[in-house]
Coordinates of C-alpha atoms in Angstrom, one line a residue:
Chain A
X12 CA -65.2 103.9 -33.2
X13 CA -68.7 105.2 -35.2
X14 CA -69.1 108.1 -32.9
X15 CA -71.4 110.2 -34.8
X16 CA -74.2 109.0 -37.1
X17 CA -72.4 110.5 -40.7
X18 CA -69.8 108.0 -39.6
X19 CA -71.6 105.3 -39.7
X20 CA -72.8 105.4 -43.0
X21 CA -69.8 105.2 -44.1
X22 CA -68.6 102.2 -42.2
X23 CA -68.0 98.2 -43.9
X24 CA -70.5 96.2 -42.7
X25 CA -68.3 93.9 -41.6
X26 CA -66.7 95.6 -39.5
X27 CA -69.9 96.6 -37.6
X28 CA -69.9 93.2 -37.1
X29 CA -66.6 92.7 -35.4
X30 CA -67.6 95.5 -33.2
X31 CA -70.4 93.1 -32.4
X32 CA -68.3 90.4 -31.3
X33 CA -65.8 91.9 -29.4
X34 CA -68.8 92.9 -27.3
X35 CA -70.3 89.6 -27.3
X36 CA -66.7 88.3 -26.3
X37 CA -66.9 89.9 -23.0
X38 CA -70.6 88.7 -22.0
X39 CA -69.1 85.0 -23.5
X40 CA -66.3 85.1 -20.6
X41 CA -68.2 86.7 -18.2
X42 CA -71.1 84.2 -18.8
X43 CA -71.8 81.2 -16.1
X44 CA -71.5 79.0 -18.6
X45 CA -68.0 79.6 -19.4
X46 CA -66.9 80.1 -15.6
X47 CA -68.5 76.5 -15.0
X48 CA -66.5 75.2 -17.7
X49 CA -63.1 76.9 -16.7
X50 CA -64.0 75.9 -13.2
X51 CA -64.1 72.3 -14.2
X52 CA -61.2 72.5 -16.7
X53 CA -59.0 74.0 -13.4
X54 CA -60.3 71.5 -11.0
X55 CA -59.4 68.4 -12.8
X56 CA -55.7 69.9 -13.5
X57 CA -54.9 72.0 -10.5
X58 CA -53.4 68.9 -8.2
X59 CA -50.7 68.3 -10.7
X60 CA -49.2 71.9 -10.8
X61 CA -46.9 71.9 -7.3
X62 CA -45.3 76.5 -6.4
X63 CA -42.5 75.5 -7.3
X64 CA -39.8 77.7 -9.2
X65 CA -39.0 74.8 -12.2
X66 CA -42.4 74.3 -14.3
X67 CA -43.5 70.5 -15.0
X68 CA -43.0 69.6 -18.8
X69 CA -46.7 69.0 -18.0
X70 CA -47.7 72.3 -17.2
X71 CA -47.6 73.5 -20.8
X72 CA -50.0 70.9 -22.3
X73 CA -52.1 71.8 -19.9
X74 CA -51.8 75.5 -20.6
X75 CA -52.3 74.5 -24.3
X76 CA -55.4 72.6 -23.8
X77 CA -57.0 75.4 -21.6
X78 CA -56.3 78.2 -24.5
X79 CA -58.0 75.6 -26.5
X80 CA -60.6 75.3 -24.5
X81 CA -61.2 79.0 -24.0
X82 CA -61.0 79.7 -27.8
X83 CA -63.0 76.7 -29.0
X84 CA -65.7 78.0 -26.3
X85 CA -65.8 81.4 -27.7
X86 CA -66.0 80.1 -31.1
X87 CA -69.2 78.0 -30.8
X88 CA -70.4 80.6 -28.8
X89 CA -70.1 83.6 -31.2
X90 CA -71.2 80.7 -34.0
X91 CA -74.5 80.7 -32.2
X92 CA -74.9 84.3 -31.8
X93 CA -73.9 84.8 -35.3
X94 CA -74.5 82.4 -37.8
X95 CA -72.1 83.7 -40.1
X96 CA -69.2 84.5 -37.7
X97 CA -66.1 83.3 -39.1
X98 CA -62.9 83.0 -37.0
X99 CA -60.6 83.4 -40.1
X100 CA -62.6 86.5 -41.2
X101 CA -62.8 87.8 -37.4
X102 CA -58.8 87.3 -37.2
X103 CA -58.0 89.0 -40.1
X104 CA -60.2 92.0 -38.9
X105 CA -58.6 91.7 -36.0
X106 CA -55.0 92.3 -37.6
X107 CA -56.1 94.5 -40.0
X108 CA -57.7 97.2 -36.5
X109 CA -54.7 97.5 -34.0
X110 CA -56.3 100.4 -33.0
X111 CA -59.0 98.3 -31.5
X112 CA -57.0 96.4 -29.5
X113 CA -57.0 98.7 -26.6
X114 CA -60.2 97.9 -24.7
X115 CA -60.1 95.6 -21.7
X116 CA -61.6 92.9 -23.1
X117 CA -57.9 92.4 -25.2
X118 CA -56.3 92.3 -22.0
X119 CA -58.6 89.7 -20.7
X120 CA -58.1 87.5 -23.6
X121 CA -54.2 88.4 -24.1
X122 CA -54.3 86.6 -20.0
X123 CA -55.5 83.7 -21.6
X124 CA -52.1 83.5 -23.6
X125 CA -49.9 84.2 -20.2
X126 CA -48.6 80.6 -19.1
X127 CA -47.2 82.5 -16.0
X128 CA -50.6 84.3 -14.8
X129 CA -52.1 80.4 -16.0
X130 CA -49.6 79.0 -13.1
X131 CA -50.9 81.4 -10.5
X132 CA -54.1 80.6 -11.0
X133 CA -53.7 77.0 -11.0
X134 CA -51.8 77.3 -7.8
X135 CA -54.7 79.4 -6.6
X136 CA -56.8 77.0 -7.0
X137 CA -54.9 74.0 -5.9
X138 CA -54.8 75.7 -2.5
X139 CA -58.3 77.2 -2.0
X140 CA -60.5 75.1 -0.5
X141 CA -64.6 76.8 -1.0
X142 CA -65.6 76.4 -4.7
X143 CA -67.1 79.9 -4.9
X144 CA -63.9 81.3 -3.5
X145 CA -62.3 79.9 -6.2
X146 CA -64.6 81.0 -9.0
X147 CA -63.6 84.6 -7.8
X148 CA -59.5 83.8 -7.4
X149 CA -60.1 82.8 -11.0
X150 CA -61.9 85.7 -11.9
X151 CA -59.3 87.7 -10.1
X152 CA -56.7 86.7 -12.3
X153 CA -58.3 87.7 -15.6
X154 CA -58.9 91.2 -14.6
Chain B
X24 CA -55.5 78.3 -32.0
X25 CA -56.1 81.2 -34.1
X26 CA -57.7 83.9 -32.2
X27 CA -55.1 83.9 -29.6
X28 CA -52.0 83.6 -31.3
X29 CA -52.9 86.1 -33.1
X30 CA -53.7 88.3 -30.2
X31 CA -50.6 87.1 -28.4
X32 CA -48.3 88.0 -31.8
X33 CA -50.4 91.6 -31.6
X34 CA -48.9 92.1 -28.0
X35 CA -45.2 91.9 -29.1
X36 CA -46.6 96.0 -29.9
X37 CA -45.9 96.3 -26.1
X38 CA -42.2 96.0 -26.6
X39 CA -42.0 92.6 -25.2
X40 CA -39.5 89.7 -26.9
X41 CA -39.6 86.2 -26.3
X42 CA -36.5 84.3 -26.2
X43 CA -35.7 80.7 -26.1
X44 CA -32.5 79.1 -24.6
X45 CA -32.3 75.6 -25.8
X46 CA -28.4 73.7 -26.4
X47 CA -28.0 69.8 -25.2
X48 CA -27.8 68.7 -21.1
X49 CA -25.4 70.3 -19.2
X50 CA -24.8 72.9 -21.2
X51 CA -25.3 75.9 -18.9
X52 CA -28.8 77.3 -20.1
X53 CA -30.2 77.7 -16.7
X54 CA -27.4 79.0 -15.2
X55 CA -26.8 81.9 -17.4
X56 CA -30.6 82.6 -17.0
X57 CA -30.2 82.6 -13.2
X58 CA -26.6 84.4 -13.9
X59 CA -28.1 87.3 -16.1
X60 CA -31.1 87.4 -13.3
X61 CA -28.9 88.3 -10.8
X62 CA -29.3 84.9 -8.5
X63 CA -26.8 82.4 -7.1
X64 CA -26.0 80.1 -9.7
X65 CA -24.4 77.0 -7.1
X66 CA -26.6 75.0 -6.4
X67 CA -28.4 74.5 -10.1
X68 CA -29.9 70.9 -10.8
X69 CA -30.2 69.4 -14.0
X70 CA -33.7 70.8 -15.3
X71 CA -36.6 68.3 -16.1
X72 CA -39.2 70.6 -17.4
X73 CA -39.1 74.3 -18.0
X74 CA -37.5 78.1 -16.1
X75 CA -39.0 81.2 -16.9
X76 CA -37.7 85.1 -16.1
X77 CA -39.7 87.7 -17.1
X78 CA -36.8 91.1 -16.6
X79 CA -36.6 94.4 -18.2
X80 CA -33.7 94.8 -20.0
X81 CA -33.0 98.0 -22.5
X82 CA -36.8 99.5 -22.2
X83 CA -37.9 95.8 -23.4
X84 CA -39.5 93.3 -21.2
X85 CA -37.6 89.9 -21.9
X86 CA -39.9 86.8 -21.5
X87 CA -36.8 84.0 -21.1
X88 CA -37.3 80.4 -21.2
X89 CA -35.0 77.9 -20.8
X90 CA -36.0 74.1 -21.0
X91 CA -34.3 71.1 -20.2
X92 CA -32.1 69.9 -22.4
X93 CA -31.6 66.0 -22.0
X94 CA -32.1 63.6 -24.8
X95 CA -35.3 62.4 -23.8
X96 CA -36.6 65.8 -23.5
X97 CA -35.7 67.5 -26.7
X98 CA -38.9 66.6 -28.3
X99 CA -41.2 68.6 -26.1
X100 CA -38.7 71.6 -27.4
X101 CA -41.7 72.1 -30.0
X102 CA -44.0 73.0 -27.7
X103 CA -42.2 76.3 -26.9
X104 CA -41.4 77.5 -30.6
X105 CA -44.6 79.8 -31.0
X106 CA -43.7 83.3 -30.8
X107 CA -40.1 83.1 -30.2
X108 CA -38.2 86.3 -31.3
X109 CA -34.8 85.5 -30.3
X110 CA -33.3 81.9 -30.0
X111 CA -30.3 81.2 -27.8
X112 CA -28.6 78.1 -28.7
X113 CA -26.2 77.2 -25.4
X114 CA -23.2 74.8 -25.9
X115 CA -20.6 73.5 -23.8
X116 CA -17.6 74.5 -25.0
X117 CA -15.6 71.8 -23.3
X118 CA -17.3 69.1 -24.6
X119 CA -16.0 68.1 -28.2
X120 CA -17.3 64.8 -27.7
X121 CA -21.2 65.7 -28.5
X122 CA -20.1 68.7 -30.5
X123 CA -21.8 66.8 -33.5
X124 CA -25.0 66.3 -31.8
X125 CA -24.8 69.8 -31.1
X126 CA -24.7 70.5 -34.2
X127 CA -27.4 68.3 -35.2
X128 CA -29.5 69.2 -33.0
X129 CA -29.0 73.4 -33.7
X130 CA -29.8 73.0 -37.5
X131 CA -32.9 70.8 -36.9
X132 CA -34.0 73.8 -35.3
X133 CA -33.1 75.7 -37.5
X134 CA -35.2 74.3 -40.4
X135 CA -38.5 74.6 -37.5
X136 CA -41.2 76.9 -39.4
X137 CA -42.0 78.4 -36.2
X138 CA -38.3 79.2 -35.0
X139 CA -38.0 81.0 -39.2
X140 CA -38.0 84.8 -37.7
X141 CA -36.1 83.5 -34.9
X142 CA -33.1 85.6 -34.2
X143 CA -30.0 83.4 -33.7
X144 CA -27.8 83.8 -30.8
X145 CA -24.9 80.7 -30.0
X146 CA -23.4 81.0 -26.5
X147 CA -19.9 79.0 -25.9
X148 CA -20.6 79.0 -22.6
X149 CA -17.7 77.4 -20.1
X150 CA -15.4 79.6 -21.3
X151 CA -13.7 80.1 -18.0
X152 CA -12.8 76.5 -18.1
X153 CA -9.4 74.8 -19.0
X154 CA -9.5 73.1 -22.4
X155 CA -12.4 75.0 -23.9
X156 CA -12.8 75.5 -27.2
X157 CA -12.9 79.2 -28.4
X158 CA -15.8 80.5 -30.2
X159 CA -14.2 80.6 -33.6
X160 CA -13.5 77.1 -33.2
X161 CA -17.4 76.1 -32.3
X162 CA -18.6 78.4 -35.0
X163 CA -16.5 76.1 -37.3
X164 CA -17.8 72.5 -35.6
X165 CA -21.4 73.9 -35.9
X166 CA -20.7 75.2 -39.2
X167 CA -22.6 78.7 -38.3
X168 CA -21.4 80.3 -41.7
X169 CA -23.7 77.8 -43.6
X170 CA -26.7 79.4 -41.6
X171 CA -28.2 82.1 -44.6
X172 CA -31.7 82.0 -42.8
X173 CA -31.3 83.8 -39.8
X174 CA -29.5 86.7 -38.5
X175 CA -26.9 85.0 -36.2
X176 CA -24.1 85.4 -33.7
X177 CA -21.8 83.5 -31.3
X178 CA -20.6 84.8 -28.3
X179 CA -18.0 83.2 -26.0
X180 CA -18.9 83.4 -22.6
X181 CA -19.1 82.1 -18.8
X182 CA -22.3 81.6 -16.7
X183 CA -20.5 81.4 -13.9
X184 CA -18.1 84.4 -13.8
X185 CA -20.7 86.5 -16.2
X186 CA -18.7 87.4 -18.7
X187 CA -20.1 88.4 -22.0
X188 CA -23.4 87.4 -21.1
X189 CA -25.0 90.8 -21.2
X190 CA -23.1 91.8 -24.3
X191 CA -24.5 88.8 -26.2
X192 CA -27.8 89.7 -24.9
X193 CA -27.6 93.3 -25.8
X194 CA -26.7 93.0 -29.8
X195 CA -29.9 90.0 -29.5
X196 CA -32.5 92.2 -28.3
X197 CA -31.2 95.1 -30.7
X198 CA -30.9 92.4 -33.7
X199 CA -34.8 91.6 -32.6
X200 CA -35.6 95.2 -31.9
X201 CA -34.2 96.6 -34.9
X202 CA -36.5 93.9 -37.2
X203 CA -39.8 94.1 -34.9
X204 CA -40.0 97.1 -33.5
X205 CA -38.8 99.8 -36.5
X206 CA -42.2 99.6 -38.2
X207 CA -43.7 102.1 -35.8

């Protein structure tokens, strides 16, 4: 982290600009936007998923569609934001900072790769029956 | 999918492994999965889709999975590959009749780019039953000794007494531990 300003200085540019988009990141999945899309996604997929112990062959297209979803979302969104954001360059950042990886918006994004915390919510939603309700089971799930 | 394999590789910092039990129908996967969990293992069905266990085992967390193994499922194995650190490859030890598709269908894995760090672990499970064959003797049908691109080992064992099936675990999760994990 650039703490101090003698720090900064010294600091790659790019990586300034990863620091940007991880914060971006956050205000992406926290946006209304991307809770209206995840909504919908959820919705249209939530009657097929049934609590039970053995998972559908199903399940995990699903799953693999919604990470898609999620990461082709974030992806045109930090596009927008910054013109030259690459997700090649941002990953290899990424590898290249483990120490970064600690904040909560990791966690939130590492939930998006949890096919059993993907179930739950499915499940919640399947059973909730008031649309904002769900919104916040949803939300309840990433935190 | 870039961003979040990547992110979901990163996590394996947080001592986690992810395992894969594949082998043909009716060869015991779920049982030993429900065996090793500690659950009754009488009244198992044939699986369709896909079991998961999440357990601690050794100071690790073990993600498990275990899908279905009929014919007409084997080619939705692929969509489970990413990730895996430790494969375990479950045959019926009493059935020499499909030993060959066994076979078949372990080194087709085998050659999967996804499965390449893949530990190896073969279970000759059924051993409690008359007529099985021993492990030496499946390690010779599946030819194991030609395998040069992954650390392997067969255990013989029984799902439904429990024997051996913690001791095959344990040298897998060291095998995986010992390759991932010794970096720190």
């Amino acid at each position: 982290m650039a703490s101090s300003s003698e720090d900064v200085e010294s600091i790659d540019p790019s990586f300034i600009i990863f620091d940007q988009c991880i914060g971006c990141i956050e205000e992406i999945i926290m946006s209304e936007e991307f809770l209206k899309t995840q909504h919908h996604f959820l919705t249209k997929h939530c009657t097929v998923f049934d609590d039970m112990e053995e998972n559908k062959l199903i399940y995990m297209d699903i799953f693999q569609d919604y990470a898609q979803l999620v990461e082709t979302f974030l992806e045109q969104k930090l596009r927008e934001m910054f013109p030259l954001f690459s997700m090649e360059e941002f990953v290899k950042e990424l590898k290249s900072q483990p120490v970064q990886l600690e904040g909560e918006i990791f966690d939130i994004l590492r939930e998006f790769t949890d096919f059993l915390s993907f179930k739950a919510m499915m499940l919640d939603y399947k059973t909730g029956q008031n649309s904002d309700v769900l919104l916040l089971s949803g939300f309840k799930i990433l935190k | 999918m870039v961003l979040l394999t990547i992110l979901k590789k990163l996590k394996q910092k947080e001592k986690e492994m992810r395992l894969l039990m594949l082998g043909l129908d009716n060869a015991g996967k779920t049982t030993i999965l429900k065996k090793f969990n500690g659950e009754d293992v009488h009244t198992i069905s044939p699986t369709l889709g896909f079991n998961i266990k999440t357990l601690e085992h050794q100071n690790y967390q073990l993600n498990i999975w275990d899908v279905g193994g009929q014919k007409s499922l084997r080619s939705y194995w692929r969509n489970y590959f990413e990730s895996t650190d430790g494969l375990v490859w479950v045959v019926d030890s009493i059935d020499r009749r499909r030993m060959e598709d066994c076979t078949k269908e372990l080194h087709s894995l085998l050659q999967e780019e996804r499965l390449a760090g893949a530990t190896l672990l073969v279970f000759a499970n059924k051993q409690d039953l008359p007529g099985s064959m021993t492990a030496d003797e499946i390690k010779e049908a599946l030819n194991l000794d030609s395998i040069e691109t992954h650390h392997w080992r067969i255990v013989g064992c029984s799902a439904m007494n429990g024997d051996n099936l913690l001791s095959g675990i344990d040298w897998l999760v060291e095998d995986i531990g010992a390759r991932i994990f010794t970096l720190e």
